[in-house]
Each structure stands twice: as structure tokens, then as C-alpha cells.
Short mmCIF file of C-alpha atoms in Angstrom, two decimals:
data_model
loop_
_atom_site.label_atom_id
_atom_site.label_comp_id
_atom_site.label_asym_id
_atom_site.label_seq_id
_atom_site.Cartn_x
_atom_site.Cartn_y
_atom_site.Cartn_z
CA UNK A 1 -11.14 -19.08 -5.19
CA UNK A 2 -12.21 -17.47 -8.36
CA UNK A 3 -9.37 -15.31 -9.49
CA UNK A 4 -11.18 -13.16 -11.62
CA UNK A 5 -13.93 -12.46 -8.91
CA UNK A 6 -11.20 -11.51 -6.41
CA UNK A 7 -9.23 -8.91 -8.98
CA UNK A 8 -12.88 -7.11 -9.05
CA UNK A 9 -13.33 -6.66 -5.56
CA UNK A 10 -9.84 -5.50 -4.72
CA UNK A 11 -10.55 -3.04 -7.99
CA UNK A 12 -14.09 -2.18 -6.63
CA UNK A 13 -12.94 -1.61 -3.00
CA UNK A 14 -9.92 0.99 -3.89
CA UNK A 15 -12.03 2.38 -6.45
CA UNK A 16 -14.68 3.38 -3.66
CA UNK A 17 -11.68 4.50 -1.47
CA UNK A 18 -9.92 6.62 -4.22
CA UNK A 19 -11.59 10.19 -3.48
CA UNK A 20 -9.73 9.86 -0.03
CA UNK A 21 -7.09 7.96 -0.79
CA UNK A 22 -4.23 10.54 -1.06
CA UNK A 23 -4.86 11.75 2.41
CA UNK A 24 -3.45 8.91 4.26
CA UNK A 25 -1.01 9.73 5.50
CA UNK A 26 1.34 6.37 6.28
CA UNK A 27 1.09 6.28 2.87
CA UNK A 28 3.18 8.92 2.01
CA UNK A 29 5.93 8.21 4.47
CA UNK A 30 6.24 4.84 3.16
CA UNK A 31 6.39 6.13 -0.59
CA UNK A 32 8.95 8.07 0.76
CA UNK A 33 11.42 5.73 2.78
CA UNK A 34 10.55 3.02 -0.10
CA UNK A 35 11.84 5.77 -2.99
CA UNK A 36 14.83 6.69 -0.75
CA UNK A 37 15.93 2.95 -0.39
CA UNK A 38 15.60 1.92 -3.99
CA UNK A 39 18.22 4.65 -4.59
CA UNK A 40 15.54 6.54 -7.35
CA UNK A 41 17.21 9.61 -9.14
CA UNK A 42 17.84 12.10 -11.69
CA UNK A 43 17.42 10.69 -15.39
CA UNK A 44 16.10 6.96 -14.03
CA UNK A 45 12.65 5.14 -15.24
CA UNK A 46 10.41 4.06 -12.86
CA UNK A 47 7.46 1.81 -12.75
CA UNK A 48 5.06 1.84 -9.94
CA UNK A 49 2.54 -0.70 -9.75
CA UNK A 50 -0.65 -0.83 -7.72
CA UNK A 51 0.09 2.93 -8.21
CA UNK A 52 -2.76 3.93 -6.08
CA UNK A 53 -3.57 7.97 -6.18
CA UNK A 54 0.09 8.10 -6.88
CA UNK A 55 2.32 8.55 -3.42
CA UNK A 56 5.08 6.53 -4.88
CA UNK A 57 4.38 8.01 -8.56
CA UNK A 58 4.35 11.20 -8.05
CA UNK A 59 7.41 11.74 -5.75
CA UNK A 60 9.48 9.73 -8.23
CA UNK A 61 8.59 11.71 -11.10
CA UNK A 62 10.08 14.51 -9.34
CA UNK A 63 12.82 12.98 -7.99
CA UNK A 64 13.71 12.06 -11.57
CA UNK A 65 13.17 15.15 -13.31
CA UNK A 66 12.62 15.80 -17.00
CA UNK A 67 15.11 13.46 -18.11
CA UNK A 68 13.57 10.27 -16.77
CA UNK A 69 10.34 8.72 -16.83
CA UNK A 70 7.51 7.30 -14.33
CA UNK A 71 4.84 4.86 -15.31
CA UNK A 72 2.05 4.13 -12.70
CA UNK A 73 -0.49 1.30 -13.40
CA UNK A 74 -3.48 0.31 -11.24
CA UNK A 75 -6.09 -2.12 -10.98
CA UNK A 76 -8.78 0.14 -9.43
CA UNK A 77 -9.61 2.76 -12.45
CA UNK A 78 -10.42 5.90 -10.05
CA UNK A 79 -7.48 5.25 -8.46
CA UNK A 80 -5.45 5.57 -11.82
CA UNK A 81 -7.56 8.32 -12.71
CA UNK A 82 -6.38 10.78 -9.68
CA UNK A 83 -2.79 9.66 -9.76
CA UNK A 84 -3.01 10.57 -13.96
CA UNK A 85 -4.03 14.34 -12.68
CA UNK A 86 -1.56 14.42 -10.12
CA UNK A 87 0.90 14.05 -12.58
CA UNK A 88 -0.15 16.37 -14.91
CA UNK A 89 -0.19 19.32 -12.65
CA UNK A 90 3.84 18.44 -12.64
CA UNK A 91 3.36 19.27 -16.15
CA UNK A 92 4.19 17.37 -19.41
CA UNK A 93 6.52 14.63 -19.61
CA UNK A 94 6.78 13.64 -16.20
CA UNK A 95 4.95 10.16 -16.36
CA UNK A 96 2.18 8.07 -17.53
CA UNK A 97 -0.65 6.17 -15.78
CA UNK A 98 -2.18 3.13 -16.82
CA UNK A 99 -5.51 0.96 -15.92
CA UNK A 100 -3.47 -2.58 -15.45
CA UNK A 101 -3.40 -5.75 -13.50
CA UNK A 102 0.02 -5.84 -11.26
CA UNK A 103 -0.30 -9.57 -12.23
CA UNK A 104 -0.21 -9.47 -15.77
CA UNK A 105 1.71 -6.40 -17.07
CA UNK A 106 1.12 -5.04 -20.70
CA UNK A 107 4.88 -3.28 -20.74
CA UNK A 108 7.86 -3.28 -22.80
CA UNK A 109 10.36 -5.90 -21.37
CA UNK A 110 13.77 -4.44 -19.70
CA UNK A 111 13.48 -1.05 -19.90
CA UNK A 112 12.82 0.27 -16.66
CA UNK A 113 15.65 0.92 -14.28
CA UNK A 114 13.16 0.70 -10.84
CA UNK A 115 10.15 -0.99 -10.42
CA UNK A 116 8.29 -0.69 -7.02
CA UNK A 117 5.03 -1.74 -5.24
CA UNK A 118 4.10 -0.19 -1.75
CA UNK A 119 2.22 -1.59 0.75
CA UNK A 120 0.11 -3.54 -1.95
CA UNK A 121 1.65 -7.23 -2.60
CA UNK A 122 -0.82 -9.22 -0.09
CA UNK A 123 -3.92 -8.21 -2.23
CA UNK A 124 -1.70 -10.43 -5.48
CA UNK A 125 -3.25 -13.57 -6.10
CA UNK A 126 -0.15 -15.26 -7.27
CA UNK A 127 2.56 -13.19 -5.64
CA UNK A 128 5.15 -15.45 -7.19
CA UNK A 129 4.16 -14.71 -10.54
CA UNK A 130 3.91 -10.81 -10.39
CA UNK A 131 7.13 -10.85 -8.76
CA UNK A 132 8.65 -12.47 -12.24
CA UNK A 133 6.68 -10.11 -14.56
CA UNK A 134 8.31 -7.23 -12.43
CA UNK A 135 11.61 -8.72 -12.97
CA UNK A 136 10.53 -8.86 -16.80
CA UNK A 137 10.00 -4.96 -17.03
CA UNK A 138 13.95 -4.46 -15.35
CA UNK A 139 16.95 -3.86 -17.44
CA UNK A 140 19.93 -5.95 -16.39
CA UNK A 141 20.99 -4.99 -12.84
CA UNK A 142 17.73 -2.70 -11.99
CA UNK A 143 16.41 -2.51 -8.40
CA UNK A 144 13.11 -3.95 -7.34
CA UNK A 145 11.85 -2.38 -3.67
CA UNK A 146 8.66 -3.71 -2.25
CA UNK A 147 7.04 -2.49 0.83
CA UNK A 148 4.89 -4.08 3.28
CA UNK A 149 3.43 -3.88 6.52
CA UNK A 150 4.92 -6.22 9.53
CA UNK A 151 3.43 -6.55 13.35
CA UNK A 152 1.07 -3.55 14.45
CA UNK A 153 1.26 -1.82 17.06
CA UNK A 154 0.23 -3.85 20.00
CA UNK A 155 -1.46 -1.26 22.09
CA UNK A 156 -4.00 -1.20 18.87
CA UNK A 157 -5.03 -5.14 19.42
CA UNK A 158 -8.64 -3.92 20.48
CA UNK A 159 -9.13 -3.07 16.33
CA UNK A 160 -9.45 -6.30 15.71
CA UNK A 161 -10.96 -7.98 18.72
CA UNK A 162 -13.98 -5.52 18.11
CA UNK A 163 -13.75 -6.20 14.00
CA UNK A 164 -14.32 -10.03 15.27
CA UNK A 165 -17.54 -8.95 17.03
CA UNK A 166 -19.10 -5.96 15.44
CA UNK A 167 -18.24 -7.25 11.86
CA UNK A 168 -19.25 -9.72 9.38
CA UNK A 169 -16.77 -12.65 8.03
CA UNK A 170 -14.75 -12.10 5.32
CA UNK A 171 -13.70 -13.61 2.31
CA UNK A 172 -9.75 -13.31 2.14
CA UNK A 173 -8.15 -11.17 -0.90
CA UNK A 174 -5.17 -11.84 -2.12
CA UNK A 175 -2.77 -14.37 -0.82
CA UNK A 176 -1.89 -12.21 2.52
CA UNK A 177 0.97 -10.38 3.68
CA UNK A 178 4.45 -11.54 4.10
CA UNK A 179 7.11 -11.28 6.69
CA UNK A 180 10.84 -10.12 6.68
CA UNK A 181 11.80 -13.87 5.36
CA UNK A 182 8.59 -14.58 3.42
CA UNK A 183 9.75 -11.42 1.27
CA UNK A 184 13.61 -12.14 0.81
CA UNK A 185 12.57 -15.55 -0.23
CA UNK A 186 10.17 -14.42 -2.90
CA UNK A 187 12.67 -12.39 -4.59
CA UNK A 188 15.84 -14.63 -4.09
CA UNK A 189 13.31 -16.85 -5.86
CA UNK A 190 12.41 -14.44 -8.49
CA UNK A 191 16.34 -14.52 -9.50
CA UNK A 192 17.59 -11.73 -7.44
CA UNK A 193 21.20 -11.16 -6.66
CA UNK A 194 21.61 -9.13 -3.24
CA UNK A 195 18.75 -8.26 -1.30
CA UNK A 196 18.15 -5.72 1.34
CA UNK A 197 15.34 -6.01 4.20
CA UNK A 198 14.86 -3.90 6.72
CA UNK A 199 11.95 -2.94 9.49
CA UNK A 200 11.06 0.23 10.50
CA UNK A 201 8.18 1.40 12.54
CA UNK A 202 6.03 4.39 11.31
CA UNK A 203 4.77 7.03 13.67
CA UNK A 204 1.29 7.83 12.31
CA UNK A 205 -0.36 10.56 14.54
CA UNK A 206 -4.24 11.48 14.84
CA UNK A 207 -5.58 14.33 16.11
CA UNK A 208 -8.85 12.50 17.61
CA UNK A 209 -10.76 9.14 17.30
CA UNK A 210 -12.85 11.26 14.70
CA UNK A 211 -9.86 12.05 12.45
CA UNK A 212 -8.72 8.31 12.81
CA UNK A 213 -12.56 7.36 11.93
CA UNK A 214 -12.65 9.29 8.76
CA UNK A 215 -9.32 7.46 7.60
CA UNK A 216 -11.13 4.32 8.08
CA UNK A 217 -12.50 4.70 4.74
CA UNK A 218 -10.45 6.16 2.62
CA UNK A 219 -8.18 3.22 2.49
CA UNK A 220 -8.91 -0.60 2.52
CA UNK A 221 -9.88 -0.80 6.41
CA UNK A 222 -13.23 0.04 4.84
CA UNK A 223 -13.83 -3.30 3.90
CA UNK A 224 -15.50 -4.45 7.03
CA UNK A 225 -17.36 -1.34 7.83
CA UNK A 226 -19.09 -1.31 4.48
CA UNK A 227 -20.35 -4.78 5.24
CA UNK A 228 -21.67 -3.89 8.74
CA UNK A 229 -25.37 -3.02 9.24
CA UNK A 230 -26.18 0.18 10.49
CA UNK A 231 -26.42 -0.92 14.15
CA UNK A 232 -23.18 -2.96 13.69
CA UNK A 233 -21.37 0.37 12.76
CA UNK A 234 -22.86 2.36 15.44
CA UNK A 235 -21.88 0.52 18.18
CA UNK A 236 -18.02 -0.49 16.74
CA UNK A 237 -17.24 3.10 16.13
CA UNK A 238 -19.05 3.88 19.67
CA UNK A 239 -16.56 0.81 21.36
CA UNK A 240 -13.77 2.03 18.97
CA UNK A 241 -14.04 5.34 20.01
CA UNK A 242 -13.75 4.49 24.06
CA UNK A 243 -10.73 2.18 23.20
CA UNK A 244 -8.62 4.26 20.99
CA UNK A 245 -8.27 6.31 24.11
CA UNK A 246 -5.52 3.99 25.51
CA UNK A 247 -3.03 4.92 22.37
CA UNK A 248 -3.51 8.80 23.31
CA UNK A 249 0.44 9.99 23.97
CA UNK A 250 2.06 13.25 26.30
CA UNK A 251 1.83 15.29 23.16
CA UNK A 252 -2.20 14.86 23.07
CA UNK A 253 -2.71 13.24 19.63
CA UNK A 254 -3.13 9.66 19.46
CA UNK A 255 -0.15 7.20 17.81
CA UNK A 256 -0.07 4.12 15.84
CA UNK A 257 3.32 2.68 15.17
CA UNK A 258 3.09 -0.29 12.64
CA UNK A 259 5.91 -1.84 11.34
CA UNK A 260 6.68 -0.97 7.80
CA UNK A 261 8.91 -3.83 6.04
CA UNK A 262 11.19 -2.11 3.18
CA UNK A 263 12.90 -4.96 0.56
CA UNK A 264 15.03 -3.81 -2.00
CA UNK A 265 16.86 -6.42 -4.46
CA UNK A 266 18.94 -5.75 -6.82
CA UNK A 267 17.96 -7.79 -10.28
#
């Protein structure tokens, strides 16, 4: 595969999803849990890569105040461009924000005390090799935390079944998600000391199959609707619609519980 043609359509893809981005919600509560773990506080510097519109960023610029430091690089340059405002309505010297392959950092080496990437490591060509510039970036002893997603939620198994009819084939991007082990072994390999994995599953909760529709594209699920014709995309959301129907709970919203893998190694 042509490396350089796959960086520009993960760019081009997140760049078309950025005006929606920040409104997804599993995002959030995975920037959150992933912050938590790594142990991010007062007075630390933090790098986040594939920084997105900033879920990770911006929560760890407040977590570490004034004192300390957040630096969010992207790929996808709208993406870096909202996370860059939503920094700077926290107001000067919270953070920077950076147009940068997660693959080939431009940063100073050992000098920040966290590094983290959420829910982002399967779109890395050479996983291996990010990991080890990541490492780079740590001082002595600093704390790597990596999130990713595990098994979905069963009860959501038409999503793909009607993908496989409605949609086109796809050409894969990035080397694909890991599991549990896939992700302990990357970093043991990467030279970390201890490392901490742990599933969780998220509860993410939609008022209606239109609300879960709209979040189709503001995130990377957009992929195969953007390559569907206009008939194509009639009739999946039509079937998607009718199916989603089975995941509707007492409460009268409709769930998705995902698993959300959480690694943290100490480096």
C-alpha cells in the first residue's frame, strides 16, 4: 500500500468530519477515563497525538493548570484547527496545537511527562514505529496511555451486515485495531517497564435512530456512507433505521455499549 496515499485519506476523511467532530460523545468519556488512568495533573506536560478537535487536549490542559503544558498535533488540519480555538478560549498558556504526522513527530526529545493517543492507533501505518517516537518525546519514567476500541456491542451486529450490502468495498487504513494482548505487546516491545490494560464498556445513549444517523458523520463511520450512491444511502439508513430498534432500552433511548480498551505503561 502506498503510505503516503493512505496518510491523505485518513487526513481528508477527519478533515471532512471535523465541524462535528466534538459532539461525539464516546469521545469524551474515553478522553476522560484515558486522562484519569494516565494519572495527568497539576504542573505535568502533556502531548496528545491524533489530537482530534481536542477531547483529550483540552481536558488535560485544565487538569494541568497554568503551570504545565499541553501540546496537541494532528494529521487532519481542520481538526487541529478547532482543537487550537478550543484552547484558546482557556486563555493563554494553556497549550499548543500542531499540524503533524503521529508517525513522524517534529518534537523536542524527553520532555514531556504524558503522552497519549485515544481511540486513534489502528489508522497508524507502522504502529510499531509511532509507538517508539512516542517513547522518544517521554522523559525518563513518563507514562504512555493509549486507548482503543475492543468487541462491540453484539446486539449492534446488523451495522455491519447491512455496511456489507448497502456499501461499497473498502480499501483498509491503517494497520487495524488491536486487542488487550496485541496492545501490551506493542509497548512491552517499545521498552516499557509495567503496563496496565484494562476493558471497560462505554454506555453511549441516543435519543432516536435520527440522532444516531447524524453521528454517523461526524466521525470516521462516514467513510462508507460517503462512498454509497444515493440509492445505496437511502435504503441503508431506511434498513438501519428499522434495525436500530432492537438496541432501544426501558429508559426509551437507544444504547450502544462498545468496549473501550485503556493501556497505560509506564516508560
Amino acid at each position: 500500500m502506498d503510505v503516503c496515499a493512505s496518510r491523505q485519506r485518513v487526513a481528508g476523511l477527519f478533515g471532512r468530519a471535523a465541524a462535528g467532530y466534538d459532539e461525539v460523545g464516546f469521545f469524551h468519556q474515553v478522553a476522560g477515563r484515558l486522562l484519569t488512568l494516565a494519572g495527568v495533573r497539576q504542573g505535568m506536560r502533556v502531548l496528545d497525538v491524533a489530537c482530534g478537535t481536542g477531547a483529550v487536549l483540552v481536558r488535560a490542559a485544565r487538569r494541568v493548570g497554568p503551570t504545565g503544558m499541553t501540546v496537541g498535533v494532528d494529521l487532519a488540519e481542520p481538526m487541529a484547527a478547532v482543537a487550537a480555538r478550543r484552547l484558546q478560549r482557556l486563555g493563554k498558556g494553556h497549550g499548543a496545537v500542531a499540524v503533524m504526522d503521529a508517525e513522524r513527530l517534529g518534537l523536542r526529545d524527553a520532555w514531556f511527562d504524558v503522552v497519549c493517543c485515544a481511540s486513534a492507533i489502528y489508522l497508524l501505518d507502522d504502529q510499531a514505529a509511532a509507538v517508539r517516537g512516542w517513547r522518544e518525546a517521554l522523559r525518563q519514567g513518563g507514562t504512555l496511555a493509549i486507548s482503543e476500541f475492543g468487541d462491540p456491542d453484539q446486539r449492534w451486529g446488523w451495522k455491519e451486515e447491512l455496511l456489507g450490502r448497502f456499501g461499497p468495498p473498502l480499501e483498509p487504513l491503517g494497520a487495524g485495531h488491536l486487542d488487550p494482548r496485541q496492545l501490551r505487546r506493542l509497548l512491552r516491545s517499545a521498552g516499557a517497564g509495567t503496563v496496565r490494560v484494562q476493558v471497560e464498556r462505554l454506555d453511549v445513549v441516543y435519543a432516536d435512530a435520527g440522532a444516531w444517523w447524524a453521528q454517523q458523520w461526524a466521525h470516521g463511520e462516514r467513510r462508507p456512507l460517503e462512498r454509497m450512491d444515493a440509492r445505496a444511502l437511502t435504503a441503508y439508513r431506511r434498513a438501519a433505521s428499522a434495525a436500530i430498534e432492537a438496541c432501544r432500552e426501558a429508559d426509551g433511548a437507544l444504547h450502544w455499549r462498545p468496549e473501550a480498551i485503556y493501556a497505560v505503561a509506564s516508560m
